PDB file of C-alpha atoms in Angstrom:
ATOM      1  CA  UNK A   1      -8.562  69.174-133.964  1.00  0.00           C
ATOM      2  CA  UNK A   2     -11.463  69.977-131.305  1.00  0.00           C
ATOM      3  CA  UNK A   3     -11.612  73.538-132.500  1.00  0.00           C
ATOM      4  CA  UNK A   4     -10.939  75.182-129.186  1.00  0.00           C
ATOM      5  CA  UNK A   5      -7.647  77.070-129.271  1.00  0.00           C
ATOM      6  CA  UNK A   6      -5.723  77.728-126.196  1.00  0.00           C
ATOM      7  CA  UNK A   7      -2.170  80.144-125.925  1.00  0.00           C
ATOM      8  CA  UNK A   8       0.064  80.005-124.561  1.00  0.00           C
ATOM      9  CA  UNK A   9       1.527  76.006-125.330  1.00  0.00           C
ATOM     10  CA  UNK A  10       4.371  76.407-122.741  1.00  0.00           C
ATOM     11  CA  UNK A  11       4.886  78.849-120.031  1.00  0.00           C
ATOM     12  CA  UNK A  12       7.766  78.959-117.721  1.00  0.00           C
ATOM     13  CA  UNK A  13       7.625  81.326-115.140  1.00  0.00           C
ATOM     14  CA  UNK A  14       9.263  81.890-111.446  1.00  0.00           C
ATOM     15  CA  UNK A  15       7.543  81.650-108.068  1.00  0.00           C
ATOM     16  CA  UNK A  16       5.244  84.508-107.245  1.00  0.00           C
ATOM     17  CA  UNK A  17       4.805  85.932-110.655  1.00  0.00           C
ATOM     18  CA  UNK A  18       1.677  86.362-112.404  1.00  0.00           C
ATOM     19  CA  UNK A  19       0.495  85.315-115.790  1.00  0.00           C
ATOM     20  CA  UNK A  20      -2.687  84.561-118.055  1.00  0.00           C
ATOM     21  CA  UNK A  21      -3.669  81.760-120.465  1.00  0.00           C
ATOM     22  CA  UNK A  22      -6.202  82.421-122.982  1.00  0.00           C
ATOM     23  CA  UNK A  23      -8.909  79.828-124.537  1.00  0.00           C
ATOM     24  CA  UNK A  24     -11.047  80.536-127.669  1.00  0.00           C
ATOM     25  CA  UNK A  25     -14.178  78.317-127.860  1.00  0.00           C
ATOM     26  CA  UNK A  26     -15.342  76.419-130.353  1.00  0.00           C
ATOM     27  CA  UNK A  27     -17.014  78.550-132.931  1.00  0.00           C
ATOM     28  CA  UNK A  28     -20.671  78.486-131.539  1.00  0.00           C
ATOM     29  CA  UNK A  29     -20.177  77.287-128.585  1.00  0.00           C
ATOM     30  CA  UNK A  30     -21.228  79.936-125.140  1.00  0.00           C
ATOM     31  CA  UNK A  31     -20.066  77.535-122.269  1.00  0.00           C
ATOM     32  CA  UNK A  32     -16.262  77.809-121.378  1.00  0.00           C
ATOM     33  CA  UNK A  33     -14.727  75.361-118.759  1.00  0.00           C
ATOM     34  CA  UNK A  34     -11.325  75.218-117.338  1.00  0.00           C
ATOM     35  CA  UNK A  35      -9.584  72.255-115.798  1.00  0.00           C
ATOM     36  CA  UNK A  36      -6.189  71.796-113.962  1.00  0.00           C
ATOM     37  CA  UNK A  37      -4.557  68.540-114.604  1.00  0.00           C
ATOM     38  CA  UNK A  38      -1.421  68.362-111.850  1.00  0.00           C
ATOM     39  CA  UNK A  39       1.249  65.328-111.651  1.00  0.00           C
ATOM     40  CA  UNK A  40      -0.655  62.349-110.863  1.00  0.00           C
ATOM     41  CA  UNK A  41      -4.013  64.375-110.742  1.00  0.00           C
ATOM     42  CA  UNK A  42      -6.770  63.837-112.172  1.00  0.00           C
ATOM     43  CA  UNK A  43      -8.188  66.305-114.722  1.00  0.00           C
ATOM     44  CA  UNK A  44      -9.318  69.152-111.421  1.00  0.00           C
ATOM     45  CA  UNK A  45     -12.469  71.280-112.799  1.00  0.00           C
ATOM     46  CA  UNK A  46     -11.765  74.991-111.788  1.00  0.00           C
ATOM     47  CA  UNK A  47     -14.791  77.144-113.421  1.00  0.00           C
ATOM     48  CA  UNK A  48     -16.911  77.520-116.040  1.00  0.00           C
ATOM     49  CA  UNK A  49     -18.067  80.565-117.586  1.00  0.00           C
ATOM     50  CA  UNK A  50     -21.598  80.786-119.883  1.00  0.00           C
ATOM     51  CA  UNK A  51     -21.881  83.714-122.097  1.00  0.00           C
ATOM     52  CA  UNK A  52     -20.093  85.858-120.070  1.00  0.00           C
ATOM     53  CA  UNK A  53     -21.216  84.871-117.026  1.00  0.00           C
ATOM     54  CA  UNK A  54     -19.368  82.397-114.460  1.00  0.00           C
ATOM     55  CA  UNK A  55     -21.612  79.423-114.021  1.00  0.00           C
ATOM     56  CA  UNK A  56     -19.966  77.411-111.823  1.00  0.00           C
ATOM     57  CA  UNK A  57     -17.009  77.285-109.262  1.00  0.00           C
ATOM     58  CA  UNK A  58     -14.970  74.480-108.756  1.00  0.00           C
ATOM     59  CA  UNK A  59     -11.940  73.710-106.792  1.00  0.00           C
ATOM     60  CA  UNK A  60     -10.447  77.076-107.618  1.00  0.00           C
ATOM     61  CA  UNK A  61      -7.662  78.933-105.917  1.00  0.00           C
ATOM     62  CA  UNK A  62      -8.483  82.599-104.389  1.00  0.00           C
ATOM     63  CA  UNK A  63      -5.157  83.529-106.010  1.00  0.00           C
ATOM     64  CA  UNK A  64      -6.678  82.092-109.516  1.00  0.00           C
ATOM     65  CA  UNK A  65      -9.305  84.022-111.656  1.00  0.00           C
ATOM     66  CA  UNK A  66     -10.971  84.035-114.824  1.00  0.00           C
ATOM     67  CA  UNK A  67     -13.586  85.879-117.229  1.00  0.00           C
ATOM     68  CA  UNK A  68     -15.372  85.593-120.495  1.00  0.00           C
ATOM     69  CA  UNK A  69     -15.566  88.100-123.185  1.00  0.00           C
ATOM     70  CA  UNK A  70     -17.946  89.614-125.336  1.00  0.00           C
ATOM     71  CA  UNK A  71     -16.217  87.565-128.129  1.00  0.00           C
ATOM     72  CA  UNK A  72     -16.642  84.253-126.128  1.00  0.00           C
ATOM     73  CA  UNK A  73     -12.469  83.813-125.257  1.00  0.00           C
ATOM     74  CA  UNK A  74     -11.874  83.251-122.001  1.00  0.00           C
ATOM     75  CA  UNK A  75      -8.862  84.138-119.622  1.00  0.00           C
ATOM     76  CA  UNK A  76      -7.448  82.447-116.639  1.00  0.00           C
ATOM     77  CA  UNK A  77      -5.478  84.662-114.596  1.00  0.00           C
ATOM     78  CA  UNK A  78      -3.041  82.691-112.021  1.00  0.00           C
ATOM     79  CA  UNK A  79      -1.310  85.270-109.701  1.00  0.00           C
ATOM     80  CA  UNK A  80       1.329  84.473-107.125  1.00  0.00           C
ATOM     81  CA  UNK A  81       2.729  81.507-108.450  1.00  0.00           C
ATOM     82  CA  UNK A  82       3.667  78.817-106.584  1.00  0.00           C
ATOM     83  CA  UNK A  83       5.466  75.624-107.434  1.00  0.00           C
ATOM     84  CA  UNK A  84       2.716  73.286-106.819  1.00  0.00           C
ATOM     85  CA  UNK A  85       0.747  75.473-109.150  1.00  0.00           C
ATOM     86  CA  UNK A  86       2.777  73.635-112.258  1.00  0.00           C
ATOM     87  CA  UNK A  87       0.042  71.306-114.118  1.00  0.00           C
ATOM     88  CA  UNK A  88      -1.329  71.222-117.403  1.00  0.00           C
ATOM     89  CA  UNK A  89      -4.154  73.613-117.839  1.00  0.00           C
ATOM     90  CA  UNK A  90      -7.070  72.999-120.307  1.00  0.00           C
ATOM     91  CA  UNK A  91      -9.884  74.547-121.561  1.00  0.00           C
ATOM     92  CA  UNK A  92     -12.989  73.015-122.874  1.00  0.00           C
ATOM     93  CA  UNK A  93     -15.861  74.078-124.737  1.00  0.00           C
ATOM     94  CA  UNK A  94     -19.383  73.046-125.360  1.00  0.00           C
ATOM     95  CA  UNK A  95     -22.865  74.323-127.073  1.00  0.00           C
ATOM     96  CA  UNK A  96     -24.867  75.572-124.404  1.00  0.00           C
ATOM     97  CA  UNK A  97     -24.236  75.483-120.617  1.00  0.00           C
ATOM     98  CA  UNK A  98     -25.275  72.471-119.197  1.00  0.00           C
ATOM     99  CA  UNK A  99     -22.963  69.573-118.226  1.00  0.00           C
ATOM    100  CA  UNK A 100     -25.399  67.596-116.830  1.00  0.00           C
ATOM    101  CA  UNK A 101     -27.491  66.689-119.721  1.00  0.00           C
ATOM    102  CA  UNK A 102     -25.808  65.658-123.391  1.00  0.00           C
ATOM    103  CA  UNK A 103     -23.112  68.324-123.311  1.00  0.00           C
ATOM    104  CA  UNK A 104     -19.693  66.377-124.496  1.00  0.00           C
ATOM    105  CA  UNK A 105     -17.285  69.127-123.933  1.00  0.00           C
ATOM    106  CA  UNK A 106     -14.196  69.676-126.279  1.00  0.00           C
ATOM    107  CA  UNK A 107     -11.061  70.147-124.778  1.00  0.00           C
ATOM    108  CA  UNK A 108      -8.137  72.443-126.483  1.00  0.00           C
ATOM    109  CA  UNK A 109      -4.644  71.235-126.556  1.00  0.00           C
ATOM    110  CA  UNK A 110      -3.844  72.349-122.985  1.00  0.00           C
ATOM    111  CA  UNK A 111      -1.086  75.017-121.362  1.00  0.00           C
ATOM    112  CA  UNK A 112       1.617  73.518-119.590  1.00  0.00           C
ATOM    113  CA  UNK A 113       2.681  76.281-117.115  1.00  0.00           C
ATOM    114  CA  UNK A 114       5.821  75.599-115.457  1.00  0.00           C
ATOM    115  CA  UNK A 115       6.813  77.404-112.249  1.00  0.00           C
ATOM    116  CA  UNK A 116      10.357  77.736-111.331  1.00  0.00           C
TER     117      UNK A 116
ATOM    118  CA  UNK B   1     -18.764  55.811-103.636  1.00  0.00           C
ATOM    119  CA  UNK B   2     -18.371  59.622-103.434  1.00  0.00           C
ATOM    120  CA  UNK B   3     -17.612  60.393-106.762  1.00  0.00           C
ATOM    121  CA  UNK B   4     -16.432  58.435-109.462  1.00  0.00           C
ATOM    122  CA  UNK B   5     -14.506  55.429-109.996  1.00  0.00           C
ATOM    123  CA  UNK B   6     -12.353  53.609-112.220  1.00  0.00           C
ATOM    124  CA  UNK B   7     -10.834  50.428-112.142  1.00  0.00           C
ATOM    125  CA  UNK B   8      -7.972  48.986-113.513  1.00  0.00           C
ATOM    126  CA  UNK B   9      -6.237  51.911-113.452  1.00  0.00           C
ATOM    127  CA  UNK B  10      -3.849  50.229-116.102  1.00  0.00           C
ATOM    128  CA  UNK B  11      -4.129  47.435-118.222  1.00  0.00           C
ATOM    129  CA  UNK B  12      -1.958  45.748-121.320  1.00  0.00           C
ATOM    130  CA  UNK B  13      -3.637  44.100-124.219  1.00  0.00           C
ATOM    131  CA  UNK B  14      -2.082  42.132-126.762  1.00  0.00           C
ATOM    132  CA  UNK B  15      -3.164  43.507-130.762  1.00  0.00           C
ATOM    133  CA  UNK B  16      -6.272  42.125-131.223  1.00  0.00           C
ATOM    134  CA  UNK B  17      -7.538  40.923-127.964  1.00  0.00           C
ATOM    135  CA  UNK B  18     -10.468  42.307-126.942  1.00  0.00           C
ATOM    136  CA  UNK B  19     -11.281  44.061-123.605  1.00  0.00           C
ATOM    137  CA  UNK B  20     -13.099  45.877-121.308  1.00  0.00           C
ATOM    138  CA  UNK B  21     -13.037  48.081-117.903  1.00  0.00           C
ATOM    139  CA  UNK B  22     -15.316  49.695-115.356  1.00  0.00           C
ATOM    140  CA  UNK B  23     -16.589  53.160-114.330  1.00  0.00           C
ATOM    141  CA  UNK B  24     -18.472  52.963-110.955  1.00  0.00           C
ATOM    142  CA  UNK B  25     -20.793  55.642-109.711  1.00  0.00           C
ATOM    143  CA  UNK B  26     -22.909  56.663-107.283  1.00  0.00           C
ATOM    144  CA  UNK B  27     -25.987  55.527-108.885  1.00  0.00           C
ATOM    145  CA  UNK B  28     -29.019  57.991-107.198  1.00  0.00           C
ATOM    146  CA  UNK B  29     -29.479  61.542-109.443  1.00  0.00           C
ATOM    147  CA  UNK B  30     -28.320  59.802-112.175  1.00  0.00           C
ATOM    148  CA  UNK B  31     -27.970  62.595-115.117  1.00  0.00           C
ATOM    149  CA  UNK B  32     -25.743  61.014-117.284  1.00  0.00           C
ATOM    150  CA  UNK B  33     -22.106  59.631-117.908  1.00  0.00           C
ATOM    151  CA  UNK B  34     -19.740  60.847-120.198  1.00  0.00           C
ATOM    152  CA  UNK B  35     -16.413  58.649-121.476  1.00  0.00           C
ATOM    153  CA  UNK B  36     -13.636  60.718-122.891  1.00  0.00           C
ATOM    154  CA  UNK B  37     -10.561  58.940-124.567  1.00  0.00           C
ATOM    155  CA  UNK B  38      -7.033  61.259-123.650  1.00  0.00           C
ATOM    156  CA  UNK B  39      -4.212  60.216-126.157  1.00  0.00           C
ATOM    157  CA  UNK B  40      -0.739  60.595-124.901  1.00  0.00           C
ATOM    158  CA  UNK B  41       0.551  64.398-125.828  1.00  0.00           C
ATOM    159  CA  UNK B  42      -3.239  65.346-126.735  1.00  0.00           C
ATOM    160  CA  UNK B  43      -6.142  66.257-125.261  1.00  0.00           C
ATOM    161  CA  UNK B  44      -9.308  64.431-124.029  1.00  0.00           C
ATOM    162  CA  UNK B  45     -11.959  63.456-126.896  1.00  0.00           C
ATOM    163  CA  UNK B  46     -15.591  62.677-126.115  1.00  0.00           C
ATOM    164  CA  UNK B  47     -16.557  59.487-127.029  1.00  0.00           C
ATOM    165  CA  UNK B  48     -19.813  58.843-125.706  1.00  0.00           C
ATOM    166  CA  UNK B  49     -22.402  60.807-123.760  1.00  0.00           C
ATOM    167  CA  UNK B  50     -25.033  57.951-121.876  1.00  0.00           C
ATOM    168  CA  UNK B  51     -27.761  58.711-120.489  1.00  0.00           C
ATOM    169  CA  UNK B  52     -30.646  57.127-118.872  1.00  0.00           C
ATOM    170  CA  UNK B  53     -32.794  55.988-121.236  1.00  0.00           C
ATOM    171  CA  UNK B  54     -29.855  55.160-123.485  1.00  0.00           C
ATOM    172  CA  UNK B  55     -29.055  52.392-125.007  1.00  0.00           C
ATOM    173  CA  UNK B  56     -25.577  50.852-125.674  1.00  0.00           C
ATOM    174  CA  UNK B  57     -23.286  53.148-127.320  1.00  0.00           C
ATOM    175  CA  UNK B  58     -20.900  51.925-129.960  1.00  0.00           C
ATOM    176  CA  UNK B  59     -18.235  53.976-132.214  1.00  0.00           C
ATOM    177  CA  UNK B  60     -15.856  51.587-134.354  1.00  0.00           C
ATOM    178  CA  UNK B  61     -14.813  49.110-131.998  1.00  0.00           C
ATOM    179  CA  UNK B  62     -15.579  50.967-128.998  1.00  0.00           C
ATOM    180  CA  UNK B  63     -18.614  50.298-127.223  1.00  0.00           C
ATOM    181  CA  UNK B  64     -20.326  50.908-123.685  1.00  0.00           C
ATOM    182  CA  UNK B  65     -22.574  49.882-121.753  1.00  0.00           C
ATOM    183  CA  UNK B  66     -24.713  51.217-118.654  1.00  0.00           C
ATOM    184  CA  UNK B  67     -26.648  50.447-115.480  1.00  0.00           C
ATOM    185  CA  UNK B  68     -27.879  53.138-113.656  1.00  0.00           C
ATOM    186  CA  UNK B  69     -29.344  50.747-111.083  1.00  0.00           C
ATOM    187  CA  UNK B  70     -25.929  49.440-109.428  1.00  0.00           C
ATOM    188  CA  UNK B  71     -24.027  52.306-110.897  1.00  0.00           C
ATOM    189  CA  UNK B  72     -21.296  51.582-113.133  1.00  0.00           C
ATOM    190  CA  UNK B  73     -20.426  51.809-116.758  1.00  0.00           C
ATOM    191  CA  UNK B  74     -18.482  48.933-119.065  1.00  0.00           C
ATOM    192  CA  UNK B  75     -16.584  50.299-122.004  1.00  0.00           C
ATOM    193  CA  UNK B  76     -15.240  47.704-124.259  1.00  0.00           C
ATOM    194  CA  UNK B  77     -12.330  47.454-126.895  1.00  0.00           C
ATOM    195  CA  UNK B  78     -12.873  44.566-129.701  1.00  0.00           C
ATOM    196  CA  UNK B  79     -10.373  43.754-131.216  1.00  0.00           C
ATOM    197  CA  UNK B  80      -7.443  46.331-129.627  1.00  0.00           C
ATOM    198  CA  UNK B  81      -4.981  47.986-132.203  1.00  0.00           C
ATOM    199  CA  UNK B  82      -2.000  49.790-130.765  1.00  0.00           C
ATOM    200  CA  UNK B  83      -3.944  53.622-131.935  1.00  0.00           C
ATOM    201  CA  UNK B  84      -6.456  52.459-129.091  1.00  0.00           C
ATOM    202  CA  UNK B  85      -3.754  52.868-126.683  1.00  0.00           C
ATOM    203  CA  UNK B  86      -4.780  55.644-124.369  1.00  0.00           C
ATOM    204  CA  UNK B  87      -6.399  56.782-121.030  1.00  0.00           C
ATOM    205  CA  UNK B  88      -9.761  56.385-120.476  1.00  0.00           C
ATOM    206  CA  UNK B  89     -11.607  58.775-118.619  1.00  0.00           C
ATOM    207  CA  UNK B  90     -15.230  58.861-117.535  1.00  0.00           C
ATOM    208  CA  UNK B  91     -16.984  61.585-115.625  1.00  0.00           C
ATOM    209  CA  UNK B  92     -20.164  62.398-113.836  1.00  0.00           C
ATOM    210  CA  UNK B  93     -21.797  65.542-113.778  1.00  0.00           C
ATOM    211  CA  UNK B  94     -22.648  66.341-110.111  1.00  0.00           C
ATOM    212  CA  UNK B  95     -24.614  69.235-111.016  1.00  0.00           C
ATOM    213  CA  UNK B  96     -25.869  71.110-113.715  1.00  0.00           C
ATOM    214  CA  UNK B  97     -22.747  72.441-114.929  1.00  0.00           C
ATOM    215  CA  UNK B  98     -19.687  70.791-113.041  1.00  0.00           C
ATOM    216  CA  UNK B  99     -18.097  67.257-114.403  1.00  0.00           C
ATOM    217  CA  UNK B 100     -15.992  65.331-112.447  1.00  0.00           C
ATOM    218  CA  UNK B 101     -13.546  63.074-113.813  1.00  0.00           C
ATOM    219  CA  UNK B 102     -12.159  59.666-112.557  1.00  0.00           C
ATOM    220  CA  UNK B 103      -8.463  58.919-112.672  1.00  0.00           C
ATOM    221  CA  UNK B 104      -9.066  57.104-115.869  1.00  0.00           C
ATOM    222  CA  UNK B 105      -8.342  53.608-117.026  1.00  0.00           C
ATOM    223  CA  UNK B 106      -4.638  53.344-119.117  1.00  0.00           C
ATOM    224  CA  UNK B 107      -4.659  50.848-121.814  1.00  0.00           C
ATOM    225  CA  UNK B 108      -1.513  49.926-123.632  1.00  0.00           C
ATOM    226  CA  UNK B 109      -1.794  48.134-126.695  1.00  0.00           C
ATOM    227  CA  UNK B 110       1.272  45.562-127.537  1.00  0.00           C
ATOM    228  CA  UNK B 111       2.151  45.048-131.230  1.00  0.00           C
TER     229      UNK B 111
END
């Protein structure tokens, strides 16, 4: 257990709906990351988000947002669904907000969003 | 290379036979190289962080080494148990705050 919570496990949803999955860091850690793993993808980073303030952008969709809270949870908010937008979504956590350096990140147990 | 590499991208080990595969990289602005091991139906798990005055890393039976000079990392299994079946990722950070993955190496460990 990494300590990084994410909720919804599953989601199944129809095309052009909208919906949000929520990550809760590690306790401590300030640096939230999301990543999109699709079928035969690679794990895709999206965004990262460092004490409340986005950090850095990645390969994100316009129709795909996110934030961090006061608390330190973070949402991703996917809007007008698509089928191709079915993947496994994880979050990851780590201390302070540098990837570059000695930052392992810890990864929660993923959402797998479903889009019928 | 652009990004980073990984090769095999699946392998099969008989219990108890050692091995080893390969993450290339683009070896200028070298920051550092992280290797993550993702277990089927969970979620990736660091297992190293190396960086460039590191030496070689070692956890159990895991191990890895580095050279920053030709750009590519060996991580090694001794003596493979079926729990060390898994995908092997490594990643690169290509800036401060982004990491980008390779496709991973797939070992399967054979009773």
């Amino acid at each position: 257990d990494s300590g990084v919570t994410q909720t919804p496990k599953h989601l199944i949803t129809a095309t052009g709906q909208r919906v949000t999955l929520r990550c809760s860091p590690r306790s401590g850690d300030l640096s939230v990351y999301w990543y999109q793993q699709s079928l035969d993808q690679g794990l895709q980073f999206l965004i990262q988000y460092y004490n409340g303030e986005e950090r850095a952008k990645g390969n994100i969709l316009e129709r795909f947002s996110a934030q961090q809270f006061p608390d330190l949870h973070s949402e991703l908010n996917l809007s007008s669904l698509e089928l191709g937008d079915s993947a496994l979504y994880f979050c990851a956590s780590s201390p302070s907000g540098g990837a570059s350096s000695y930052n392992e990140q810890f990864f929660g147990p993923g959402t797998r969003l479903t889009v019928l | 290379i652009l990004n980073v590499e990984q090769s095999p991208q699946s392998l099969h080990v008989q219990e108890g036979d050692s091995t080893n595969f390969t993450c290339s990289f683009p070896s200028s602005n070298f920051y550092a190289l992280h290797w993550y091991r993702w277990e089927t139906a969970k979620s990736p798990e660091a297992l190293f962080v190396m960086t460039l005055n590191g030496d070689e890393k070692k956890k159990g039976r895991i191990s890895a080494t580095l050279n920053t000079k030709e750009g590519y990392s060996y991580l090694y299994i001794k003596g493979s148990q079926p729990e060390d079946s898994a995908t092997y990722l490594c990643a690169r950070p290509i800036n401060d705050y982004k990491l980008s993955f390779g496709a991973g190496t797939t070992v399967t460990v054979r009773a």
